[in-house]
N, CA, C and O atoms as a DFTB+ gen file, in Angstrom:
404 C
 N C O
     1  1       0.835      -1.173       0.000
     2  2       0.000       0.000       0.000
     3  2       0.890       1.251       0.000
     4  3       1.866       1.321       0.747
     5  1       0.554       2.220      -0.830
     6  2       1.329       3.468      -0.922
     7  2       1.106       4.309       0.334
     8  3       0.044       4.248       0.953
     9  1       2.111       5.087       0.698
    10  2       1.937       5.965       1.866
    11  2       0.911       7.056       1.571
    12  3       0.690       7.422       0.416
    13  1       0.299       7.560       2.612
    14  2      -0.694       8.616       2.456
    15  2      -0.021       9.884       1.935
    16  3       1.119      10.183       2.292
    17  1      -0.722      10.609       1.105
    18  2      -0.199      11.862       0.567
    19  2      -0.790      13.030       1.347
    20  3      -1.989      13.079       1.619
    21  1       0.086      13.968       1.697
    22  2      -0.409      15.183       2.337
    23  2      -1.071      16.049       1.276
    24  3      -0.583      16.133       0.148
    25  1      -2.162      16.683       1.625
    26  2      -2.881      17.549       0.697
    27  2      -2.776      18.981       1.211
    28  3      -3.042      19.249       2.383
    29  1      -2.385      19.899       0.326
    30  2      -2.262      21.306       0.677
    31  2      -2.313      22.121      -0.607
    32  3      -2.086      21.578      -1.689
    33  1      -2.606      23.415      -0.507
    34  2      -2.658      24.250      -1.716
    35  2      -1.272      24.465      -2.315
    36  3      -0.266      24.402      -1.608
    37  1      -1.224      24.717      -3.616
    38  2       0.043      24.938      -4.323
    39  2       0.821      26.098      -3.716
    40  3       2.052      26.103      -3.748
    41  1       0.119      27.074      -3.168
    42  2       0.794      28.235      -2.581
    43  2       1.651      27.859      -1.375
    44  3       2.531      28.627      -0.984
    45  1       1.408      26.686      -0.778
    46  2       2.179      26.227       0.376
    47  2       3.309      25.261       0.009
    48  3       4.018      24.783       0.894
    49  1       3.485      24.971      -1.272
    50  2       4.464      23.957      -1.681
    51  2       5.881      24.299      -1.245
    52  3       6.604      23.424      -0.769
    53  1       6.291      25.550      -1.397
    54  2       7.663      25.920      -1.015
    55  2       7.918      25.692       0.468
    56  3       9.025      25.319       0.855
    57  1       6.909      25.910       1.300
    58  2       7.060      25.663       2.742
    59  2       6.999      24.164       3.034
    60  3       7.758      23.673       3.870
    61  1       6.123      23.440       2.371
    62  2       5.945      22.009       2.610
    63  2       7.176      21.206       2.212
    64  3       7.471      20.191       2.842
    65  1       7.900      21.635       1.182
    66  2       9.060      20.896       0.703
    67  2      10.224      20.968       1.694
    68  3      11.186      20.209       1.572
    69  1      10.145      21.857       2.654
    70  2      11.195      21.989       3.670
    71  2      11.128      20.864       4.702
    72  3      12.051      20.696       5.499
    73  1      10.033      20.090       4.688
    74  2       9.785      19.039       5.667
    75  2       9.735      17.688       4.964
    76  3       9.167      17.580       3.877
    77  1      10.320      16.664       5.566
    78  2      10.295      15.314       4.992
    79  2       8.911      14.694       5.165
    80  3       8.054      15.248       5.854
    81  1       8.705      13.556       4.542
    82  2       7.427      12.859       4.635
    83  2       7.038      12.490       6.051
    84  3       5.848      12.392       6.353
    85  1       8.018      12.280       6.935
    86  2       7.702      11.931       8.320
    87  2       7.650      13.157       9.238
    88  3       7.625      13.020      10.461
    89  1       7.634      14.364       8.637
    90  2       7.448      15.577       9.413
    91  2       8.700      16.227       9.970
    92  3       8.605      17.194      10.726
    93  1       9.868      15.719       9.616
    94  2      11.127      16.302      10.111
    95  2      11.635      17.373       9.150
    96  3      11.421      17.290       7.941
    97  1      12.303      18.368       9.699
    98  2      12.902      19.421       8.888
    99  2      14.044      18.827       8.059
   100  3      14.865      18.077       8.586
   101  1      14.099      19.158       6.769
   102  2      15.165      18.642       5.907
   103  2      16.517      19.176       6.361
   104  3      16.633      20.331       6.770
   105  1      17.530      18.333       6.285
   106  2      18.884      18.728       6.666
   107  2      19.602      19.350       5.469
   108  3      19.359      18.969       4.323
   109  1      20.474      20.294       5.739
   110  2      21.272      20.886       4.674
   111  2      20.836      22.279       4.279
   112  3      21.341      22.821       3.296
   113  1      19.933      22.863       5.002
   114  2      19.505      24.228       4.689
   115  2      18.213      24.276       3.914
   116  3      17.667      23.249       3.510
   117  1      17.739      25.472       3.718
   118  2      16.461      25.712       3.040
   119  2      16.535      25.267       1.574
   120  3      17.515      25.540       0.881
   121  1      15.498      24.587       1.120
   122  2      15.393      24.139      -0.273
   123  2      14.778      25.269      -1.097
   124  3      13.678      25.734      -0.799
   125  1      15.492      25.707      -2.132
   126  2      14.962      26.697      -3.064
   127  2      14.329      25.922      -4.214
   128  3      15.023      25.468      -5.124
   129  1      13.029      25.777      -4.169
   130  2      12.312      24.942      -5.134
   131  2      12.546      25.397      -6.574
   132  3      12.675      24.563      -7.470
   133  1      12.602      26.693      -6.803
   134  2      12.791      27.178      -8.177
   135  2      14.201      26.883      -8.705
   136  3      14.427      26.949      -9.914
   137  1      15.149      26.560      -7.823
   138  2      16.506      26.218      -8.254
   139  2      16.673      24.723      -8.521
   140  3      17.695      24.305      -9.064
   141  1      15.693      23.926      -8.150
   142  2      15.754      22.475      -8.384
   143  2      15.542      22.179      -9.867
   144  3      14.862      22.928     -10.569
   145  1      16.128      21.083     -10.334
   146  2      16.041      20.701     -11.742
   147  2      14.589      20.402     -12.133
   148  3      13.875      19.703     -11.414
   149  1      14.164      20.941     -13.280
   150  2      12.786      20.819     -13.752
   151  2      12.651      19.676     -14.755
   152  3      13.466      19.544     -15.668
   153  1      11.619      18.851     -14.580
   154  2      11.302      17.748     -15.490
   155  2       9.836      17.838     -15.856
   156  3       9.035      18.408     -15.114
   157  1       9.484      17.270     -17.007
   158  2       8.066      17.204     -17.373
   159  2       7.729      15.818     -17.895
   160  3       8.603      15.046     -18.291
   161  1       6.446      15.530     -17.883
   162  2       5.943      14.243     -18.359
   163  2       4.546      14.496     -18.919
   164  3       3.777      15.270     -18.350
   165  1       4.223      13.852     -20.018
   166  2       2.881      13.957     -20.578
   167  2       2.149      12.655     -20.308
   168  3       2.640      11.573     -20.630
   169  1       0.974      12.771     -19.716
   170  2       0.086      11.631     -19.546
   171  2      -1.184      11.946     -20.328
   172  3      -1.358      13.064     -20.813
   173  1      -2.058      10.973     -20.449
   174  2      -3.281      11.189     -21.207
   175  2      -4.498      10.853     -20.363
   176  3      -4.536       9.839     -19.665
   177  1      -5.487      11.725     -20.443
   178  2      -6.779      11.477     -19.809
   179  2      -7.719      11.070     -20.931
   180  3      -7.860      11.786     -21.923
   181  1      -8.358       9.925     -20.773
   182  2      -9.201       9.399     -21.840
   183  2     -10.620       9.165     -21.352
   184  3     -10.857       8.872     -20.180
   185  1     -11.564       9.304     -22.286
   186  2     -12.972       9.030     -22.003
   187  2     -13.554       8.205     -23.137
   188  3     -13.251       8.434     -24.308
   189  1     -14.379       7.255     -22.781
   190  2     -15.119       6.481     -23.773
   191  2     -16.442       7.207     -23.979
   192  3     -17.179       7.445     -23.022
   193  1     -16.743       7.560     -25.233
   194  2     -17.964       8.327     -25.505
   195  2     -19.214       7.617     -24.996
   196  3     -20.034       8.208     -24.293
   197  1     -19.349       6.346     -25.359
   198  2     -20.527       5.567     -24.942
   199  2     -20.043       4.230     -24.398
   200  3     -19.937       3.275     -25.167
   201  1     -19.746       4.119     -23.106
   202  2     -19.190       2.895     -22.529
   203  2     -20.074       1.661     -22.723
   204  3     -19.590       0.530     -22.665
   205  1     -21.351       1.879     -22.950
   206  2     -22.278       0.749     -23.128
   207  2     -22.188       0.129     -24.526
   208  3     -22.775      -0.927     -24.762
   209  1     -21.470       0.758     -25.451
   210  2     -21.313       0.249     -26.813
   211  2     -19.866      -0.193     -27.000
   212  3     -18.943       0.571     -26.718
   213  1     -19.661      -1.426     -27.476
   214  2     -18.313      -2.004     -27.537
   215  2     -17.349      -1.274     -28.473
   216  3     -16.148      -1.251     -28.204
   217  1     -17.832      -0.686     -29.550
   218  2     -16.916      -0.013     -30.475
   219  2     -17.029       1.510     -30.387
   220  3     -16.771       2.217     -31.361
   221  1     -17.410       1.996     -29.234
   222  2     -17.544       3.436     -29.026
   223  2     -16.179       4.119     -29.099
   224  3     -15.187       3.572     -28.618
   225  1     -16.125       5.306     -29.696
   226  2     -14.847       6.022     -29.785
   227  2     -14.277       6.376     -28.398
   228  3     -15.007       6.644     -27.443
   229  1     -12.957       6.362     -28.341
   230  2     -12.251       6.776     -27.133
   231  2     -11.538       8.080     -27.466
   232  3     -10.821       8.164     -28.463
   233  1     -11.731       9.076     -26.646
   234  2     -11.097      10.379     -26.866
   235  2     -10.101      10.636     -25.739
   236  3     -10.405      10.447     -24.562
   237  1      -8.908      11.069     -26.129
   238  2      -7.843      11.312     -25.147
   239  2      -7.283      12.713     -25.298
   240  3      -7.197      13.245     -26.405
   241  1      -6.898      13.313     -24.160
   242  2      -6.314      14.642     -24.116
   243  2      -5.003      14.572     -23.349
   244  3      -4.915      13.896     -22.324
   245  1      -3.969      15.280     -23.851
   246  2      -2.692      15.278     -23.133
   247  2      -2.792      16.094     -21.842
   248  3      -3.469      17.121     -21.795
   249  1      -2.118      15.628     -20.810
   250  2      -2.035      16.330     -19.531
   251  2      -0.549      16.472     -19.215
   252  3       0.142      15.481     -18.979
   253  1      -0.068      17.700     -19.213
   254  2       1.341      17.979     -18.923
   255  2       1.524      18.034     -17.406
   256  3       0.800      18.754     -16.719
   257  1       2.485      17.278     -16.888
   258  2       2.791      17.298     -15.461
   259  2       4.246      17.725     -15.290
   260  3       5.106      17.372     -16.098
   261  1       4.512      18.491     -14.225
   262  2       5.840      19.036     -13.959
   263  2       6.349      18.546     -12.619
   264  3       5.587      18.385     -11.666
   265  1       7.655      18.310     -12.563
   266  2       8.313      17.814     -11.354
   267  2       9.619      18.569     -11.154
   268  3      10.208      19.060     -12.117
   269  1      10.074      18.664      -9.914
   270  2      11.388      19.220      -9.596
   271  2      12.170      18.162      -8.827
   272  3      11.640      17.513      -7.926
   273  1      13.443      17.998      -9.197
   274  2      14.328      17.111      -8.442
   275  2      15.225      17.997      -7.597
   276  3      16.023      18.777      -8.117
   277  1      15.081      17.866      -6.281
   278  2      15.821      18.688      -5.329
   279  2      16.813      17.817      -4.571
   280  3      16.783      16.591      -4.667
   281  1      17.677      18.458      -3.828
   282  2      18.731      17.752      -3.094
   283  2      18.749      18.247      -1.652
   284  3      18.694      19.450      -1.393
   285  1      18.827      17.309      -0.724
   286  2      19.100      17.644       0.667
   287  2      20.267      16.770       1.126
   288  3      20.876      16.090       0.301
   289  1      20.593      16.769       2.412
   290  2      21.747      15.998       2.908
   291  2      21.598      14.498       2.685
   292  3      22.596      13.789       2.555
   293  1      20.360      14.009       2.639
   294  2      20.131      12.574       2.464
   295  2      20.147      12.133       1.008
   296  3      20.163      10.934       0.731
   297  1      20.144      13.073       0.077
   298  2      20.129      12.720      -1.341
   299  2      19.084      13.513      -2.090
   300  3      18.607      14.544      -1.616
   301  1      18.734      13.023      -3.266
   302  2      17.756      13.743      -4.079
   303  2      16.352      13.222      -3.812
   304  3      16.160      12.087      -3.377
   305  1      15.376      14.083      -4.085
   306  2      13.970      13.705      -3.954
   307  2      13.180      14.467      -5.012
   308  3      13.575      15.554      -5.435
   309  1      12.066      13.889      -5.433
   310  2      11.226      14.486      -6.472
   311  2       9.969      15.062      -5.846
   312  3       9.416      14.518      -4.890
   313  1       9.537      16.174      -6.412
   314  2       8.330      16.853      -5.961
   315  2       7.500      17.166      -7.201
   316  3       8.015      17.742      -8.159
   317  1       6.217      16.792      -7.195
   318  2       5.369      17.212      -8.308
   319  2       5.009      18.674      -8.096
   320  3       4.539      19.069      -7.030
   321  1       5.240      19.469      -9.139
   322  2       5.050      20.919      -9.023
   323  2       4.068      21.452     -10.064
   324  3       4.064      22.653     -10.336
   325  1       3.244      20.601     -10.648
   326  2       2.356      21.004     -11.742
   327  2       1.542      22.249     -11.388
   328  3       1.585      23.237     -12.121
   329  1       0.810      22.219     -10.289
   330  2      -0.029      23.362      -9.909
   331  2       0.836      24.555      -9.516
   332  3       0.485      25.699      -9.807
   333  1       1.960      24.297      -8.860
   334  2       2.864      25.367      -8.423
   335  2       3.471      26.087      -9.621
   336  3       3.559      27.315      -9.626
   337  1       3.890      25.333     -10.638
   338  2       4.460      25.935     -11.848
   339  2       3.430      26.836     -12.509
   340  3       3.759      27.928     -12.972
   341  1       2.180      26.379     -12.553
   342  2       1.114      27.181     -13.161
   343  2       0.842      28.456     -12.385
   344  3       0.663      29.518     -12.983
   345  1       0.809      28.368     -11.057
   346  2       0.549      29.561     -10.254
   347  2       1.741      30.506     -10.295
   348  3       1.563      31.723     -10.256
   349  1       2.962      29.963     -10.372
   350  2       4.176      30.779     -10.465
   351  2       4.173      31.559     -11.779
   352  3       4.479      32.752     -11.794
   353  1       3.828      30.889     -12.885
   354  2       3.794      31.547     -14.194
   355  2       2.719      32.634     -14.226
   356  3       2.936      33.699     -14.802
   357  1       1.570      32.377     -13.617
   358  2       0.488      33.373     -13.565
   359  2       0.934      34.594     -12.781
   360  3       0.693      35.724     -13.206
   361  1       1.582      34.383     -11.641
   362  2       2.052      35.498     -10.814
   363  2       3.097      36.328     -11.544
   364  3       3.105      37.554     -11.431
   365  1       3.981      35.671     -12.295
   366  2       5.007      36.403     -13.055
   367  2       4.375      37.193     -14.193
   368  3       4.815      38.300     -14.503
   369  1       3.332      36.620     -14.824
   370  2       2.674      37.285     -15.940
   371  2       1.886      38.522     -15.492
   372  3       1.835      39.522     -16.208
   373  1       1.277      38.448     -14.314
   374  2       0.486      39.606     -13.860
   375  2       1.314      40.574     -13.016
   376  3       0.786      41.568     -12.517
   377  1       2.614      40.289     -12.855
   378  2       3.505      41.208     -12.174
   379  2       3.504      41.134     -10.669
   380  3       4.158      41.939     -10.007
   381  1       2.765      40.163     -10.107
   382  2       2.713      40.082      -8.637
   383  2       3.920      39.365      -8.067
   384  3       4.222      39.520      -6.883
   385  1       4.620      38.585      -8.877
   386  2       5.834      37.912      -8.434
   387  2       5.622      36.870      -7.370
   388  3       6.592      36.356      -6.812
   389  1       4.363      36.535      -7.066
   390  2       4.080      35.483      -6.104
   391  2       4.148      35.921      -4.666
   392  3       3.927      35.103      -3.773
   393  1       4.451      37.199      -4.397
   394  2       4.541      37.682      -3.023
   395  2       3.162      37.935      -2.456
   396  3       2.331      38.565      -3.109
   397  1       2.910      37.468      -1.281
   398  2       1.625      37.671      -0.620
   399  2       1.584      38.992       0.137
   400  3       0.551      39.330       0.715
   401  1       2.675      39.744       0.148
   402  2       2.705      40.985       0.925
   403  2       2.074      42.144       0.190
   404  3       2.024      43.255       0.716
């Protein structure tokens, strides 16, 4: 069974990444999420038009997902940043820079 995932808004990702899965503060200093290596992956979301008909068309749409590979004293770890990347780009486009102040 997979471990439970913590759920929080994208705006809290930079703070959440400072803590390990078991709730301990990461060793090696503050993690700068925007400095971590960026990766992407395309997955597909598909729907069957009429599931009750055997030869019904299947329609699929690409879903772009983004990840960052960061480093702490224990090694590297991956963080999905899809929503965070989108909110970061929106803040940069509207000139707010992501600052809540």
